[in-house]
Amino acid sequence: MIVGDRKPFAEIKESVQGCKKLLIAGCGTCVSVCMAGGEKEVELLATELRMANKLKGSDVEIGEVTIQRQCDREYIEPIVDMARGYDEVLSMACGAGVQLMADMFEPLPVIPALNTRFIGIAEEEGIWAERCRACGQCVLGRYAGICPIARCPKSILNGPCGGSQGGRCETDPNRDCAWALIYDRLSKMGLLDNICVVAEPKDFRAQDFPARQINEDYVKAEMEEVHATEK
Ligand code: SF4
Ligand code: SF4
C-alpha cells in the first residue's frame, strides 16, 4: 500500500487560509489503513480546523466526505457536483489521489493534507515500513523476496557493504542489514548461489518518469465494444 502521513496542522491551516467553504476529502484505501487519511482522520482534521477557526473568530463552513479511492475516476465522479459547491478541497489522499481529484475538479483548488512517503507494509500495529521503490525491474525472485533497493539505504545490488555488522546496518544500529536478511533467507532456501552471481547495474530507463502502464487486452476489448455500438 501507499503510506503517507498527515502534514503538520500549522501547515494545513496555512494552506487553506482565507477559504470560506472547505471540503475535506478522505480516501478509504491505503491512507485509511495507515491511519493518515480515512474517514476518522477526516473527522479529526475537520474538528481541529473548526476549533481553530472558532478561536480566531472566522466563519468557515467545513464539509466532510470519504470515498473508496481518490486515484480512480469511478469513485470521484459521484462527488464532482457536490465538490463544486465548495471554494477549495483539502485532500487526505496520496499524491496520486490529489492529482486525479485536481484534474476532475478543475478549476477548483485541491490541496494536499498528507505527505506521501512510500510503498510499504504494516510491519506491526502502528508501524509501516518501506518495501518497494517501484524500480520497474523486480529482483525479488533472485533475492528471496527481500528488496535490496528499498531495504538497503544504499540500494546496493551486490551487497553487503563494508559497514554491515552483526546483521545490522551501519546507517542505523536498530535496522537490519538488508543483505544479512537476504543471505540468511537464501541460505535457508539452499539458494546461496544466487548472490555469487554479480548483479549487473540496473537499467534505470525502466524506471521511467512519468511511468504509464497499458493493458493492451483491456484497451482492445474496450475499443471493439465502442466500434460494435457505433455500427
Ligand atoms: S526490486 Fe524494484 S520492483 Fe521489486 S520490490 Fe524492489 S524496488 Fe520494488
Ligand atoms: S549495512 Fe547492509 S543495509 Fe546497510 S547500507 Fe550496508 S549493505 Fe545496505
Tab-separated table of C-alpha atoms and ligand atoms in Angstrom:
chain	number	residue	atom	x	y	z
A	1	MET	CA	0.000	0.000	0.000
A	2	ILE	CA	0.971	3.634	-0.291
A	3	VAL	CA	1.979	5.063	3.050
A	4	GLY	CA	1.535	8.708	3.914
A	5	ASP	CA	1.381	10.860	6.977
A	6	ARG	CA	-0.530	13.982	7.797
A	7	LYS	CA	1.197	17.308	7.330
A	8	PRO	CA	1.699	19.399	10.472
A	9	PHE	CA	-1.516	21.133	11.489
A	10	ALA	CA	0.058	24.602	11.194
A	11	GLU	CA	0.962	23.874	7.536
A	12	ILE	CA	-2.543	22.617	6.741
A	13	LYS	CA	-4.136	25.642	8.426
A	14	GLU	CA	-1.899	27.976	6.461
A	15	SER	CA	-2.682	26.201	3.166
A	16	VAL	CA	-6.443	26.779	3.498
A	17	GLN	CA	-6.230	30.269	4.970
A	18	GLY	CA	-8.898	32.588	3.623
A	19	CYS	CA	-11.120	29.756	2.338
A	20	LYS	CA	-14.745	30.227	3.430
A	21	LYS	CA	-16.192	26.920	2.275
A	22	LEU	CA	-13.864	23.959	2.554
A	23	LEU	CA	-14.426	20.307	1.704
A	24	ILE	CA	-12.151	17.789	3.425
A	25	ALA	CA	-11.941	14.633	1.337
A	26	GLY	CA	-10.646	11.333	2.686
A	27	CYS	CA	-9.579	8.202	0.828
A	28	GLY	CA	-10.811	4.833	2.058
A	29	THR	CA	-7.955	2.674	0.788
A	30	CYS	CA	-4.180	2.843	1.529
A	31	VAL	CA	-4.071	6.038	3.592
A	32	SER	CA	-7.048	4.838	5.563
A	33	VAL	CA	-5.194	1.643	6.508
A	34	CYS	CA	-2.131	3.619	7.616
A	35	MET	CA	-4.432	5.906	9.616
A	36	ALA	CA	-3.472	9.079	7.779
A	37	GLY	CA	-6.420	9.969	5.562
A	38	GLY	CA	-9.501	7.810	6.106
A	39	GLU	CA	-12.936	8.726	7.444
A	40	LYS	CA	-11.768	9.053	11.075
A	41	GLU	CA	-8.841	11.268	10.122
A	42	VAL	CA	-11.160	13.480	8.044
A	43	GLU	CA	-13.425	13.862	11.068
A	44	LEU	CA	-10.480	14.689	13.329
A	45	LEU	CA	-8.991	17.264	10.970
A	46	ALA	CA	-12.387	18.881	10.420
A	47	THR	CA	-12.849	19.192	14.193
A	48	GLU	CA	-9.372	20.682	14.642
A	49	LEU	CA	-9.954	23.222	11.872
A	50	ARG	CA	-13.403	24.145	13.215
A	51	MET	CA	-11.921	24.747	16.662
A	52	ALA	CA	-9.025	26.803	15.275
A	53	ASN	CA	-11.448	28.893	13.202
A	54	LYS	CA	-13.729	29.427	16.181
A	55	LEU	CA	-10.822	30.636	18.301
A	56	LYS	CA	-9.894	33.053	15.522
A	57	GLY	CA	-13.499	34.170	15.173
A	58	SER	CA	-13.576	33.232	11.476
A	59	ASP	CA	-16.649	31.744	9.943
A	60	VAL	CA	-15.699	28.791	7.722
A	61	GLU	CA	-18.084	26.104	6.516
A	62	ILE	CA	-16.369	22.721	6.523
A	63	GLY	CA	-17.808	19.695	4.725
A	64	GLU	CA	-16.548	16.120	5.017
A	65	VAL	CA	-16.557	13.247	2.552
A	66	THR	CA	-14.605	9.998	2.215
A	67	ILE	CA	-14.630	7.985	-0.986
A	68	GLN	CA	-13.282	4.498	-1.605
A	69	ARG	CA	-10.337	5.620	-3.757
A	70	GLN	CA	-9.190	9.051	-4.896
A	71	CYS	CA	-6.928	7.504	-7.540
A	72	ASP	CA	-9.894	6.133	-9.511
A	73	ARG	CA	-12.298	8.229	-11.631
A	74	GLU	CA	-15.174	5.892	-10.965
A	75	TYR	CA	-15.191	6.820	-7.262
A	76	ILE	CA	-14.641	10.560	-7.772
A	77	GLU	CA	-17.402	11.088	-10.353
A	78	PRO	CA	-20.301	10.850	-7.841
A	79	ILE	CA	-18.881	13.718	-5.748
A	80	VAL	CA	-17.860	16.141	-8.522
A	81	ASP	CA	-21.070	18.203	-8.386
A	82	MET	CA	-21.057	18.279	-4.616
A	83	ALA	CA	-17.392	19.387	-4.520
A	84	ARG	CA	-18.135	22.253	-6.912
A	85	GLY	CA	-20.270	23.776	-4.163
A	86	TYR	CA	-17.065	24.459	-2.172
A	87	ASP	CA	-14.253	27.001	-2.597
A	88	GLU	CA	-11.431	24.519	-2.009
A	89	VAL	CA	-10.887	20.815	-1.419
A	90	LEU	CA	-8.400	19.559	1.156
A	91	SER	CA	-7.467	16.063	0.050
A	92	MET	CA	-6.244	13.482	2.536
A	93	ALA	CA	-5.172	11.038	-0.194
A	94	CYS	CA	-1.709	10.194	-1.531
A	95	GLY	CA	-0.192	12.414	-4.225
A	96	ALA	CA	-1.825	10.346	-6.983
A	97	GLY	CA	-5.275	10.839	-5.473
A	98	VAL	CA	-4.743	14.582	-5.030
A	99	GLN	CA	-3.738	14.911	-8.686
A	100	LEU	CA	-6.700	12.998	-10.083
A	101	MET	CA	-9.098	14.992	-7.895
A	102	ALA	CA	-7.446	18.224	-9.131
A	103	ASP	CA	-7.897	17.061	-12.761
A	104	MET	CA	-11.544	16.197	-12.225
A	105	PHE	CA	-12.481	19.238	-10.121
A	106	GLU	CA	-10.626	21.812	-12.278
A	107	PRO	CA	-10.566	24.810	-11.693
A	108	LEU	CA	-11.323	24.112	-8.027
A	109	PRO	CA	-8.111	24.143	-5.939
A	110	VAL	CA	-7.272	20.736	-4.442
A	111	ILE	CA	-4.736	20.994	-1.617
A	112	PRO	CA	-2.805	18.064	-0.115
A	113	ALA	CA	-3.154	17.443	3.600
A	114	LEU	CA	-0.713	14.500	3.574
A	115	ASN	CA	2.886	13.842	2.676
A	116	THR	CA	3.147	10.677	0.567
A	117	ARG	CA	6.026	8.582	1.913
A	118	PHE	CA	6.461	5.163	0.303
A	119	ILE	CA	5.080	1.817	-0.890
A	120	GLY	CA	5.128	-0.389	2.160
A	121	ILE	CA	3.584	-2.879	4.501
A	122	ALA	CA	2.121	-2.840	8.000
A	123	GLU	CA	5.020	-4.285	9.987
A	124	GLU	CA	3.107	-4.323	13.247
A	125	GLU	CA	0.303	-2.269	14.715
A	126	GLY	CA	1.046	1.389	14.092
A	127	ILE	CA	4.322	0.721	12.265
A	128	TRP	CA	4.660	0.799	8.472
A	129	ALA	CA	7.835	0.009	6.603
A	130	GLU	CA	9.014	0.683	3.066
A	131	ARG	CA	9.255	-2.386	0.861
A	132	CYS	CA	9.297	-1.229	-2.770
A	133	ARG	CA	10.525	1.751	-4.795
A	134	ALA	CA	8.738	0.783	-7.991
A	135	CYS	CA	12.043	0.323	-9.845
A	136	GLY	CA	10.376	-1.393	-12.808
A	137	GLN	CA	12.823	-4.354	-12.813
A	138	CYS	CA	11.892	-6.502	-9.857
A	139	VAL	CA	14.683	-8.686	-8.461
A	140	LEU	CA	12.756	-10.199	-5.553
A	141	GLY	CA	12.821	-13.639	-7.185
A	142	ARG	CA	16.601	-13.700	-7.036
A	143	TYR	CA	16.919	-12.278	-3.528
A	144	ALA	CA	14.464	-14.430	-1.595
A	145	GLY	CA	11.659	-11.877	-1.565
A	146	ILE	CA	13.750	-9.172	0.133
A	147	CYS	CA	14.236	-5.964	-1.827
A	148	PRO	CA	17.780	-4.584	-1.718
A	149	ILE	CA	16.655	-1.395	-3.460
A	150	ALA	CA	14.092	-0.415	-0.844
A	151	ARG	CA	15.503	-2.061	2.256
A	152	CYS	CA	19.180	-1.159	1.938
A	153	PRO	CA	19.704	2.606	2.391
A	154	LYS	CA	22.374	2.480	-0.347
A	155	SER	CA	20.222	0.310	-2.654
A	156	ILE	CA	23.236	-1.942	-3.214
A	157	LEU	CA	22.704	-4.805	-5.671
A	158	ASN	CA	25.888	-6.677	-4.785
A	159	GLY	CA	25.943	-6.431	-1.017
A	160	PRO	CA	26.578	-6.222	1.767
A	161	CYS	CA	28.706	-3.106	2.053
A	162	GLY	CA	31.658	-2.970	4.443
A	163	GLY	CA	29.531	-1.391	7.160
A	164	SER	CA	27.313	-4.397	7.836
A	165	GLN	CA	27.967	-5.513	11.439
A	166	GLY	CA	26.326	-8.430	13.230
A	167	GLY	CA	23.356	-8.348	10.876
A	168	ARG	CA	22.776	-4.625	11.453
A	169	CYS	CA	23.049	-1.713	9.033
A	170	GLU	CA	25.814	0.799	9.508
A	171	THR	CA	23.401	3.672	8.975
A	172	ASP	CA	21.286	2.679	11.967
A	173	PRO	CA	22.119	0.001	14.556
A	174	ASN	CA	18.394	-0.633	15.090
A	175	ARG	CA	17.932	-1.541	11.482
A	176	ASP	CA	18.557	-4.959	9.938
A	177	CYS	CA	21.105	-5.060	7.131
A	178	ALA	CA	19.039	-5.974	4.075
A	179	TRP	CA	21.896	-8.079	2.766
A	180	ALA	CA	22.208	-10.031	6.006
A	181	LEU	CA	18.487	-10.797	5.698
A	182	ILE	CA	18.941	-11.832	2.063
A	183	TYR	CA	21.897	-14.040	2.969
A	184	ASP	CA	20.058	-15.740	5.835
A	185	ARG	CA	16.937	-16.477	3.830
A	186	LEU	CA	18.786	-17.658	0.730
A	187	SER	CA	20.851	-19.889	2.977
A	188	LYS	CA	17.668	-21.442	4.468
A	189	MET	CA	16.360	-21.930	0.944
A	190	GLY	CA	19.590	-23.562	-0.210
A	191	LEU	CA	19.958	-20.836	-2.849
A	192	LEU	CA	23.118	-19.019	-1.761
A	193	ASP	CA	24.455	-19.380	-5.296
A	194	ASN	CA	22.074	-16.565	-6.213
A	195	ILE	CA	24.366	-13.998	-4.605
A	196	CYS	CA	27.521	-15.464	-6.088
A	197	VAL	CA	26.416	-14.116	-9.454
A	198	VAL	CA	27.420	-10.477	-9.829
A	199	ALA	CA	24.319	-8.386	-10.452
A	200	GLU	CA	24.562	-6.107	-13.462
A	201	PRO	CA	23.824	-2.425	-12.919
A	202	LYS	CA	20.121	-1.727	-13.177
A	203	ASP	CA	18.760	-0.244	-16.346
A	204	PHE	CA	17.330	2.954	-14.983
A	205	ARG	CA	15.407	3.512	-18.216
A	206	ALA	CA	12.917	1.001	-16.783
A	207	GLN	CA	12.173	3.485	-14.024
A	208	ASP	CA	10.616	5.949	-16.396
A	209	PHE	CA	9.124	9.174	-15.166
A	210	PRO	CA	6.305	9.620	-15.628
A	211	ALA	CA	5.563	5.904	-15.793
A	212	ARG	CA	2.494	4.557	-17.586
A	213	GLN	CA	1.141	1.090	-17.969
A	214	ILE	CA	-1.335	-0.002	-20.577
A	215	ASN	CA	-3.193	-3.287	-20.551
A	216	GLU	CA	-3.433	-3.880	-24.322
A	217	ASP	CA	-6.086	-6.603	-23.989
A	218	TYR	CA	-8.337	-4.369	-21.936
A	219	VAL	CA	-7.914	-1.337	-24.194
A	220	LYS	CA	-8.522	-3.502	-27.304
A	221	ALA	CA	-11.689	-5.011	-25.816
A	222	GLU	CA	-12.999	-1.524	-24.933
A	223	MET	CA	-12.331	-0.244	-28.469
A	224	GLU	CA	-14.075	-3.269	-30.020
A	225	GLU	CA	-17.096	-2.588	-27.826
A	226	VAL	CA	-17.173	1.079	-28.902
A	227	HIS	CA	-16.964	0.078	-32.616
A	228	ALA	CA	-19.725	-2.532	-32.165
A	229	THR	CA	-22.020	0.092	-30.575
A	230	GLU	CA	-21.312	2.555	-33.382
A	231	LYS	CA	-22.344	0.070	-36.088
B	1	SF4	S1	13.223	-4.817	-6.886
B	1	SF4	FE1	12.201	-2.969	-7.626
B	1	SF4	S2	10.066	-3.582	-8.066
B	1	SF4	FE2	10.994	-5.226	-6.833
B	1	SF4	S3	10.414	-4.709	-4.716
B	1	SF4	FE3	12.426	-3.763	-5.103
B	1	SF4	S4	12.045	-1.691	-5.816
B	1	SF4	FE4	10.112	-2.862	-5.949
B	2	SF4	S1	24.911	-2.289	6.104
B	2	SF4	FE1	23.622	-3.538	4.763
B	2	SF4	S2	21.654	-2.429	4.593
B	2	SF4	FE2	23.164	-1.017	5.474
B	2	SF4	S3	23.946	0.103	3.740
B	2	SF4	FE3	25.341	-1.617	4.040
B	2	SF4	S4	24.531	-3.290	2.764
B	2	SF4	FE4	22.932	-1.719	2.899
